[in-house]
Amino acid sequence: MNDSDGPPGPTGLKGVLESPIVGMSPWIVFSLVVGPGRFEIAVALALACTVVLLAAGRLLNRGSSWKILEVSDLVFFAGLAVVGALAGQGTLRWLETYAGEVSNIALVVIAFGSMAVGMPFTLQYAREQVDPSHWHTPEFLRTNHVITGVWGLTFLVAAVSGAYGDIVLRDPNDLWTGWIIQILAIVAAIRFTDWYRRWSGPGSCGSAGSRSPRSPGSPACCCPWPACSCRWGSPSSSSRTPGAVCPSSRSAPYSPRSCVTDPRTPWAREGR
């Protein structure tokens, strides 16, 4: 897809608010903060984060659609706030211990449930960043299924880790099960999301549309599949289109820069 194909995706603060990772931030905050004596503050922080993000999203991105994740954020944390206000001490103690696992399992259900109905929750965010001509392509749909699935597995790991600390170790504040494993899983999912959407987005080396050689100046990836490593600066003269410059991975997600030609530079590394 050329940069001129349709309106560009939102940038700056608007672009940040249209990220599914931002939509998951209330859940991440809640699962990391909640614990014995911290249920009320965890709910308050998550609900405040949800309200601020919703308000900012509606103000800065007028006309933006409501997302599955946004609605889930509001319903889940508003519900927990009501339960926490009405619950007795026994219920509060249970929530302080297990609410982190409950929230992670809820996200697992949202992730895999949205995939089961054909609407992975990242799809709604991604559609606002690409030209409508890509919305129903197999590559675009597969990318969002993969990314949503990875986040579902990430929160499953967090739920299992937290449950192990609570039930087996009987220590909700255990450093490894309550913090390190869960944070590492989230960081890994963020890194994978960034890498995979660049690798598999329209016109990238990983998309099906780029699995054949392109002529100089082609808007798709200039590197034929499977030897696409010029994105990482290791071209091979036997498998590249002369005069081609690979798209930059620093361009907007799902919208790699068009390939260009330069007779003075038969092979150009990304970013030069």
Coordinates of C-alpha atoms in Angstrom, one line a residue:
M1 CA 0.0 0.0 0.0
N2 CA 1.4 3.4 -0.9
D3 CA 1.5 6.1 1.6
S4 CA -1.1 7.9 -0.5
D5 CA -3.6 5.1 -0.4
G6 CA -6.3 6.5 1.8
P7 CA -5.8 8.7 4.9
P8 CA -2.8 8.0 7.0
G9 CA -3.3 6.5 10.5
P10 CA -3.5 8.8 13.5
T11 CA -0.2 10.0 14.8
G12 CA 1.1 11.4 18.1
L13 CA -1.3 11.2 21.0
K14 CA -4.1 10.3 18.7
G15 CA -2.1 7.3 17.4
V16 CA -1.2 6.2 20.9
L17 CA -4.9 6.2 22.0
E18 CA -5.8 4.1 18.9
S19 CA -3.4 1.3 20.1
P20 CA -4.9 -1.9 21.5
I21 CA -2.1 -1.9 24.0
V22 CA -3.5 1.3 25.5
G23 CA -6.9 -0.4 25.6
M24 CA -5.3 -3.2 27.7
S25 CA -3.5 -0.8 30.1
P26 CA -6.3 -0.7 32.7
W27 CA -6.1 -4.5 33.0
I28 CA -2.4 -4.5 33.2
V29 CA -2.4 -1.8 35.9
F30 CA -5.1 -3.7 37.9
S31 CA -3.4 -7.1 37.7
L32 CA -0.1 -5.7 38.8
V33 CA -1.4 -3.6 41.7
V34 CA -4.1 -5.8 43.2
G35 CA -3.2 -7.8 46.2
P36 CA -3.9 -8.1 50.0
G37 CA -5.0 -4.6 51.2
R38 CA -4.8 -3.2 47.7
F39 CA -8.1 -4.2 46.0
E40 CA -9.8 -0.8 46.4
I41 CA -6.9 1.2 45.1
A42 CA -6.4 -1.2 42.2
V43 CA -10.0 -0.9 41.1
A44 CA -9.9 2.9 41.5
L45 CA -6.7 3.2 39.4
A46 CA -8.0 0.8 36.7
L47 CA -11.4 2.5 36.5
A48 CA -9.8 6.0 36.4
C49 CA -7.5 4.9 33.7
T50 CA -10.4 3.6 31.7
V51 CA -12.5 6.8 32.0
V52 CA -9.5 9.0 31.1
L53 CA -8.6 6.9 28.1
L54 CA -12.2 6.8 26.9
A55 CA -12.7 10.5 27.3
A56 CA -9.4 11.4 25.6
G57 CA -10.2 8.9 22.8
R58 CA -13.6 10.4 22.1
L59 CA -12.2 14.0 22.2
L60 CA -9.1 13.6 20.1
N61 CA -10.5 11.0 17.7
R62 CA -14.0 12.2 17.0
G63 CA -16.0 9.6 15.2
S64 CA -13.8 6.8 16.4
S65 CA -15.8 3.6 16.9
W66 CA -16.4 1.9 20.3
K67 CA -14.1 -1.1 20.7
I68 CA -14.8 -4.4 22.3
L69 CA -11.9 -3.8 24.7
E70 CA -13.1 -0.3 25.7
V71 CA -16.6 -1.6 26.5
S72 CA -15.1 -4.5 28.4
D73 CA -12.8 -2.2 30.4
L74 CA -15.7 0.0 31.5
V75 CA -18.1 -2.8 32.3
F76 CA -15.6 -5.0 34.2
F77 CA -14.0 -2.3 36.4
A78 CA -17.3 -0.5 37.1
G79 CA -18.7 -3.9 38.1
L80 CA -15.8 -4.6 40.4
A81 CA -16.2 -1.1 42.0
V82 CA -19.8 -1.9 42.8
V83 CA -19.0 -5.4 44.1
G84 CA -16.2 -4.0 46.3
A85 CA -18.5 -1.3 47.7
L86 CA -21.2 -3.8 48.7
A87 CA -19.2 -6.9 49.6
G88 CA -18.5 -8.1 53.1
Q89 CA -15.0 -8.6 54.5
G90 CA -14.8 -12.3 53.5
T91 CA -15.6 -11.5 49.9
L92 CA -13.1 -8.6 49.9
R93 CA -10.4 -10.8 51.2
W94 CA -11.1 -13.3 48.4
L95 CA -11.0 -10.5 45.8
E96 CA -7.7 -9.1 47.2
T97 CA -6.2 -12.5 46.7
Y98 CA -7.7 -13.7 43.4
A99 CA -9.0 -10.7 41.5
G100 CA -5.7 -10.4 39.6
E101 CA -6.3 -13.9 38.2
V102 CA -10.0 -13.2 37.6
S103 CA -9.0 -10.1 35.5
N104 CA -6.4 -12.0 33.5
I105 CA -8.8 -14.9 32.8
A106 CA -11.4 -12.3 31.7
L107 CA -9.0 -11.0 29.2
V108 CA -8.2 -14.5 27.9
V109 CA -12.0 -15.0 27.4
I110 CA -12.2 -11.6 25.6
A111 CA -9.2 -12.4 23.3
F112 CA -10.2 -15.9 22.3
G113 CA -13.9 -15.2 22.3
S114 CA -13.4 -12.3 19.9
M115 CA -11.4 -14.6 17.7
A116 CA -14.1 -17.2 17.8
V117 CA -16.7 -14.8 16.5
G118 CA -14.4 -13.6 13.7
M119 CA -13.6 -10.2 15.3
P120 CA -10.3 -10.3 17.1
F121 CA -10.2 -7.3 19.3
T122 CA -7.1 -5.8 17.7
L123 CA -8.9 -5.7 14.3
Q124 CA -11.0 -2.7 15.3
Y125 CA -7.9 -0.7 16.1
A126 CA -6.0 -1.8 13.0
R127 CA -8.9 -0.8 10.7
E128 CA -8.6 2.8 11.8
Q129 CA -4.9 2.8 10.7
V130 CA -5.1 1.3 7.2
D131 CA -6.9 1.9 3.9
P132 CA -10.3 0.1 3.8
S133 CA -9.1 -1.8 0.8
H134 CA -7.0 -4.0 3.2
W135 CA -9.8 -4.7 5.8
H136 CA -10.9 -8.0 4.4
T137 CA -7.6 -9.3 2.9
P138 CA -6.4 -12.7 4.3
E139 CA -3.1 -11.2 5.3
F140 CA -4.7 -8.4 7.3
L141 CA -7.2 -10.7 9.1
R142 CA -4.5 -13.3 9.8
T143 CA -2.2 -10.7 11.3
N144 CA -4.9 -9.6 13.8
H145 CA -5.8 -13.1 14.7
V146 CA -2.2 -13.9 15.5
I147 CA -1.6 -10.8 17.5
T148 CA -4.9 -11.2 19.5
G149 CA -4.0 -14.8 20.1
V150 CA -0.6 -13.9 21.4
W151 CA -2.1 -11.5 23.9
G152 CA -4.6 -14.1 24.9
L153 CA -1.7 -16.5 25.7
T154 CA 0.1 -13.7 27.5
F155 CA -2.7 -13.1 29.9
L156 CA -3.1 -16.9 30.3
V157 CA 0.5 -17.0 31.4
A158 CA -0.1 -14.2 33.8
A159 CA -3.2 -15.9 35.3
V160 CA -1.4 -19.2 35.8
S161 CA 1.6 -17.5 37.3
G162 CA -0.5 -15.5 39.7
A163 CA -2.6 -18.6 40.6
Y164 CA 0.6 -20.6 41.3
G165 CA 1.8 -17.9 43.7
D166 CA -1.6 -17.6 45.5
I167 CA -2.5 -21.3 45.7
V168 CA 0.8 -23.3 45.7
L169 CA 3.2 -20.8 47.3
R170 CA 0.5 -19.1 49.3
D171 CA 2.2 -15.8 48.7
P172 CA 0.3 -13.3 46.5
N173 CA 3.2 -10.9 46.8
D174 CA 5.8 -13.4 45.5
L175 CA 8.3 -11.4 43.4
W176 CA 8.5 -14.0 40.6
T177 CA 4.9 -15.1 40.2
G178 CA 3.3 -11.8 41.1
W179 CA 5.6 -9.4 39.2
I180 CA 8.6 -10.7 37.1
I181 CA 6.9 -13.4 35.1
Q182 CA 3.9 -11.4 34.4
I183 CA 5.8 -8.2 33.4
L184 CA 8.2 -10.2 31.2
A185 CA 5.2 -11.8 29.4
I186 CA 3.6 -8.4 28.8
V187 CA 6.9 -6.9 27.5
A188 CA 7.4 -9.9 25.2
A189 CA 3.9 -9.5 23.8
I190 CA 4.4 -5.8 23.2
R191 CA 7.7 -6.5 21.3
F192 CA 6.1 -9.3 19.3
T193 CA 3.1 -7.1 18.4
D194 CA 5.4 -4.3 17.1
W195 CA 7.6 -6.8 15.1
Y196 CA 4.8 -8.9 13.7
R197 CA 2.6 -6.2 12.4
R198 CA 5.6 -4.6 10.6
W199 CA 6.7 -8.0 9.2
S200 CA 3.2 -9.0 8.0
G201 CA 1.5 -5.7 7.2
P202 CA 0.5 -4.8 3.6
G203 CA 3.5 -4.5 1.4
S204 CA 5.9 -5.9 4.0
C205 CA 8.3 -8.8 3.3
G206 CA 6.0 -11.2 5.3
S207 CA 2.8 -10.5 3.4
A208 CA 1.6 -12.9 0.8
G209 CA 1.5 -10.2 -1.7
S210 CA 5.3 -9.8 -1.6
R211 CA 6.2 -13.4 -2.3
S212 CA 7.2 -12.7 -5.8
P213 CA 9.8 -10.4 -7.3
R214 CA 8.8 -6.8 -7.9
S215 CA 9.9 -4.4 -10.6
P216 CA 11.8 -1.3 -9.5
G217 CA 9.5 1.3 -8.0
S218 CA 6.9 -1.3 -7.0
P219 CA 4.7 -0.2 -4.0
A220 CA 5.0 -3.7 -2.5
C221 CA 8.1 -5.2 -0.9
C222 CA 11.0 -5.2 -3.3
C223 CA 12.3 -8.5 -1.9
P224 CA 10.9 -11.8 -3.2
W225 CA 9.9 -14.5 -0.8
P226 CA 11.5 -16.3 1.0
A227 CA 14.8 -14.3 0.8
C228 CA 13.5 -11.1 2.3
S229 CA 16.4 -10.4 4.6
C230 CA 17.2 -7.0 3.1
R231 CA 14.9 -5.5 5.6
W232 CA 17.6 -6.4 8.1
G233 CA 20.4 -5.3 5.8
S234 CA 21.7 -8.5 4.4
P235 CA 20.9 -8.4 0.7
S236 CA 21.8 -11.1 -1.8
S237 CA 22.5 -10.0 -5.4
S238 CA 21.0 -13.2 -6.7
S239 CA 17.5 -12.7 -5.3
R240 CA 16.9 -8.9 -5.3
T241 CA 15.5 -6.5 -7.8
P242 CA 18.3 -4.2 -8.9
G243 CA 17.9 -0.6 -7.7
A244 CA 15.4 -1.5 -5.0
V245 CA 15.3 0.0 -1.6
C246 CA 13.4 -2.0 1.0
P247 CA 10.5 -0.3 3.0
S248 CA 11.5 1.2 6.4
S249 CA 10.1 -0.6 9.4
R250 CA 10.0 2.8 11.1
S251 CA 7.0 3.8 9.0
A252 CA 3.5 3.7 10.3
P253 CA 2.1 0.3 11.4
Y254 CA 0.5 -1.6 8.5
S255 CA 1.7 1.1 6.0
P256 CA 5.3 0.4 5.0
R257 CA 7.1 3.0 2.8
S258 CA 6.9 2.3 -0.9
C259 CA 9.9 0.8 -2.6
V260 CA 11.9 3.3 -4.6
T261 CA 14.7 3.0 -7.1
D262 CA 18.1 4.6 -7.1
P263 CA 20.5 3.7 -9.9
R264 CA 23.4 4.8 -7.7
T265 CA 22.6 2.4 -5.0
P266 CA 21.9 -1.2 -6.3
W267 CA 21.2 -2.5 -2.8
A268 CA 20.4 -0.2 0.1
R269 CA 20.0 -1.2 3.7
E270 CA 16.9 -0.2 5.5
G271 CA 17.2 3.2 7.1
R272 CA 20.0 4.6 4.8

